[in-house]
Coordinates of C-alpha atoms in Angstrom, one line a residue:
Chain A
E1 CA 93.4 82.9 100.8
D2 CA 92.4 86.4 102.0
Q3 CA 90.2 87.9 100.0
V4 CA 88.3 91.5 100.0
T5 CA 85.4 91.8 97.8
Q6 CA 83.6 95.5 97.1
S7 CA 80.3 96.1 95.7
P8 CA 79.1 97.8 93.6
E9 CA 81.9 98.7 91.5
A10 CA 80.7 102.1 90.9
L11 CA 77.7 103.9 92.1
R12 CA 75.8 107.2 91.3
L13 CA 73.9 109.3 93.7
Q14 CA 71.9 112.2 93.7
E15 CA 72.6 114.8 96.4
G16 CA 71.3 113.9 99.6
E17 CA 70.4 110.1 98.4
S18 CA 71.5 107.8 101.0
S19 CA 73.2 104.4 100.5
S20 CA 75.6 101.7 101.4
L21 CA 78.6 100.1 99.9
N22 CA 79.5 96.7 100.7
C23 CA 82.8 94.9 101.6
S24 CA 82.8 91.3 101.8
Y25 CA 85.8 89.6 103.2
T26 CA 87.6 86.2 103.9
V27 CA 90.5 86.3 106.4
S28 CA 92.1 84.1 108.7
G29 CA 92.4 85.7 111.8
L30 CA 91.3 89.3 111.4
R31 CA 93.2 91.7 113.2
G32 CA 91.4 94.9 111.7
L33 CA 89.1 96.1 109.1
F34 CA 90.2 99.5 107.1
W35 CA 88.2 101.8 105.3
Y36 CA 90.2 104.5 102.9
R37 CA 88.8 107.3 100.7
Q38 CA 91.1 107.9 97.7
D39 CA 90.7 111.0 95.3
P40 CA 91.9 110.8 91.9
G41 CA 95.5 111.1 91.6
K42 CA 95.9 111.0 95.5
G43 CA 97.0 108.5 98.1
P44 CA 94.2 106.9 100.3
E45 CA 92.7 109.0 103.3
F46 CA 92.4 106.9 106.2
L47 CA 88.5 107.0 107.7
F48 CA 87.9 103.7 110.2
T49 CA 89.5 100.8 111.7
L50 CA 87.1 98.0 113.0
Y51 CA 88.2 95.3 115.0
S52 CA 85.6 93.1 115.9
A53 CA 81.7 92.1 114.8
G54 CA 79.1 94.5 115.9
E55 CA 81.5 97.4 116.3
E56 CA 80.3 100.7 114.3
K57 CA 82.3 104.0 113.6
E58 CA 80.8 107.2 112.4
K59 CA 82.4 110.5 111.0
E60 CA 80.1 113.1 109.5
R61 CA 77.9 111.4 106.9
L62 CA 79.9 108.2 107.0
K63 CA 79.1 105.2 109.2
A64 CA 81.0 101.9 108.9
T65 CA 79.6 98.6 110.5
L66 CA 81.3 95.1 110.8
T67 CA 80.0 91.3 110.9
K68 CA 81.9 88.3 110.9
K69 CA 81.5 88.3 107.1
E70 CA 81.1 91.8 105.5
S71 CA 81.5 95.6 106.4
F72 CA 79.2 98.2 105.4
L73 CA 79.7 101.6 104.8
H74 CA 76.5 103.7 105.2
I75 CA 76.4 107.2 103.4
T76 CA 73.8 109.7 104.8
A77 CA 72.5 112.6 102.6
P78 CA 75.7 112.8 100.8
K79 CA 77.1 115.9 99.1
P80 CA 79.0 116.3 95.6
E81 CA 82.1 116.6 97.8
D82 CA 81.9 112.8 99.0
S83 CA 82.5 111.6 95.3
A84 CA 85.5 109.7 95.7
T85 CA 86.7 105.9 95.4
Y86 CA 86.2 104.1 98.8
L87 CA 88.8 101.2 99.7
C88 CA 88.1 98.4 102.3
A89 CA 91.3 96.5 103.3
V90 CA 91.8 93.5 105.9
Q91 CA 94.8 92.6 108.0
A92 CA 95.4 89.3 109.5
W93 CA 96.8 88.7 112.8
R94 CA 99.8 86.5 111.0
D95 CA 101.7 89.8 109.4
D96 CA 101.8 93.0 108.3
K97 CA 100.3 93.1 105.1
I98 CA 96.8 94.8 104.4
I99 CA 95.1 93.3 101.3
F100 CA 92.8 95.9 99.6
G101 CA 89.5 95.5 97.8
K102 CA 89.2 96.8 94.2
G103 CA 87.3 100.2 95.6
T104 CA 83.9 101.6 95.1
R105 CA 83.8 104.5 92.8
L106 CA 81.2 106.9 94.3
H107 CA 79.6 110.0 92.2
I108 CA 77.5 112.3 93.9
L109 CA 75.5 114.2 91.4
P110 CA 74.5 118.1 92.3
Chain B
G1 CA 98.2 114.0 113.2
A2 CA 99.4 111.0 111.3
V3 CA 100.8 112.8 107.9
V4 CA 102.9 111.1 105.5
S5 CA 104.9 113.0 102.8
Q6 CA 106.3 111.9 99.5
H7 CA 109.1 113.6 97.3
P8 CA 108.6 114.1 94.4
S9 CA 105.1 114.4 93.3
R10 CA 105.8 114.1 89.6
V11 CA 108.9 112.9 87.7
I12 CA 109.9 112.0 84.5
C13 CA 112.9 110.5 83.7
K14 CA 114.6 108.6 80.5
S15 CA 114.6 105.0 80.0
G16 CA 117.6 103.9 81.7
T17 CA 118.3 106.3 84.4
S18 CA 117.4 105.8 88.1
V19 CA 114.8 107.7 90.0
K20 CA 114.9 107.8 93.9
I21 CA 111.6 108.5 95.7
E22 CA 111.4 109.6 99.6
C23 CA 108.4 108.8 102.1
R24 CA 108.7 110.6 105.4
S25 CA 106.1 110.5 108.1
L26 CA 106.0 114.0 109.7
D27 CA 104.6 113.7 113.0
F28 CA 105.1 110.2 114.1
Q29 CA 107.7 107.3 114.1
A30 CA 107.5 104.3 111.9
T31 CA 109.1 101.0 112.4
T32 CA 107.4 99.6 109.4
M33 CA 106.6 101.4 106.3
F34 CA 105.2 100.2 102.8
W35 CA 105.4 100.8 99.5
Y36 CA 102.5 100.2 96.7
R37 CA 102.0 100.6 92.9
Q38 CA 98.8 101.7 91.4
F39 CA 97.6 101.5 87.9
P40 CA 94.5 103.4 86.5
K41 CA 91.2 102.5 87.8
Q42 CA 93.0 99.6 89.8
S43 CA 93.5 98.9 93.5
L44 CA 96.9 99.4 95.5
M45 CA 99.3 96.6 94.9
L46 CA 101.8 95.7 97.7
M47 CA 105.5 95.9 96.5
A48 CA 107.6 95.4 99.5
T49 CA 107.3 95.7 103.4
S50 CA 110.2 97.9 104.7
N51 CA 111.6 97.8 108.3
E52 CA 113.9 100.1 109.9
G53 CA 117.5 99.0 110.0
S54 CA 116.6 95.4 108.2
K55 CA 116.1 94.5 104.5
A56 CA 113.2 94.7 102.8
T57 CA 110.6 92.1 102.2
Y58 CA 109.2 92.3 98.5
E59 CA 106.2 90.4 97.4
Q60 CA 106.2 87.8 94.7
G61 CA 106.8 89.0 91.4
V62 CA 108.4 92.3 92.5
E63 CA 112.2 92.5 91.6
K64 CA 114.3 93.5 94.3
D65 CA 117.5 94.8 92.4
K66 CA 115.2 97.1 90.3
F67 CA 113.3 98.5 92.7
L68 CA 115.8 99.2 95.8
I69 CA 114.2 99.9 99.1
N70 CA 116.2 101.8 102.1
H71 CA 114.5 102.6 105.7
A72 CA 117.5 103.9 107.2
S73 CA 115.4 105.7 110.1
L74 CA 112.2 105.9 111.8
T75 CA 110.7 108.6 109.5
L76 CA 112.3 107.8 106.2
S77 CA 112.3 105.2 103.6
T78 CA 113.5 105.7 100.1
L79 CA 112.5 103.4 96.9
T80 CA 115.0 103.5 93.8
V81 CA 113.6 102.6 90.8
T82 CA 116.9 101.6 88.9
S83 CA 117.2 101.3 85.1
A84 CA 113.9 102.5 84.5
H85 CA 111.9 101.8 81.6
P86 CA 108.7 102.7 80.0
E87 CA 106.8 99.8 81.8
D88 CA 107.9 101.2 85.1
S89 CA 105.8 104.1 84.5
S90 CA 103.0 104.2 87.4
F91 CA 101.6 105.7 90.7
Y92 CA 103.8 104.7 93.6
I93 CA 102.5 105.2 96.9
C94 CA 104.2 104.8 100.4
S95 CA 102.5 104.2 103.8
A96 CA 103.5 104.0 107.2
R97 CA 102.2 102.6 110.3
P98 CA 102.7 104.3 113.7
S99 CA 104.7 102.6 116.0
G100 CA 103.7 102.1 119.5
R101 CA 100.2 102.8 119.1
G102 CA 98.9 99.7 120.8
L103 CA 96.0 98.1 119.3
S104 CA 96.0 100.6 116.3
Y105 CA 97.1 98.9 113.1
E106 CA 95.9 101.2 110.1
Q107 CA 98.6 102.8 107.7
Y108 CA 98.7 106.3 106.7
F109 CA 99.2 106.9 103.2
G110 CA 101.5 109.7 101.2
P111 CA 99.8 111.5 98.5
G112 CA 101.9 109.4 95.9
T113 CA 104.4 109.9 93.1
R114 CA 103.7 109.8 89.6
L115 CA 106.5 108.3 87.4
T116 CA 106.8 108.6 84.0
V117 CA 109.7 107.0 82.0
T118 CA 110.0 107.9 78.3

């Protein structure tokens, strides 16, 4: 069964304190791994798609990496506006569905 | 680019009435759209996959007669909650996957609709 596990569930950082969020996955035939950001009361905002082990993508203070078993979302020198829930999801080649993890709630203190 | 809208953003209805939620892809065409439900502090739960011009595919445990989905065009899908009850109160979110994007499989999400049934 396809599965996505994110850790930690919640993370509080001081502004400027870099850290990483983890996404461990099990999927039969990975088509893509996705990272989204979700603010309270809003729909998820697309951040990255990673397709194969070794791939990396960057956007502002965020960098996503992928191995055969997990993905990391590195956040460098975060600002309070980076506070949100970060969702990881995977899609298998066999169908259209994406499977979401439960997310990591990130809170950046000024 | 890749903007998805939902209407309404909030709706309050009385128990027993029906509510229709629209999901539109504004700057791209989407053969496939998805409907999710999200409870407070929980992740997204897929309800159904909607394909343009054909019947929706519902996830196990989702009542197809209660949650009617129509995907009549490449830019519009609708979810109708029929005979709504308080337990149907939730945050409903749609997503759309652009057609003809080659290897890009990501979904783009709407802003969500907060449904409250009294």
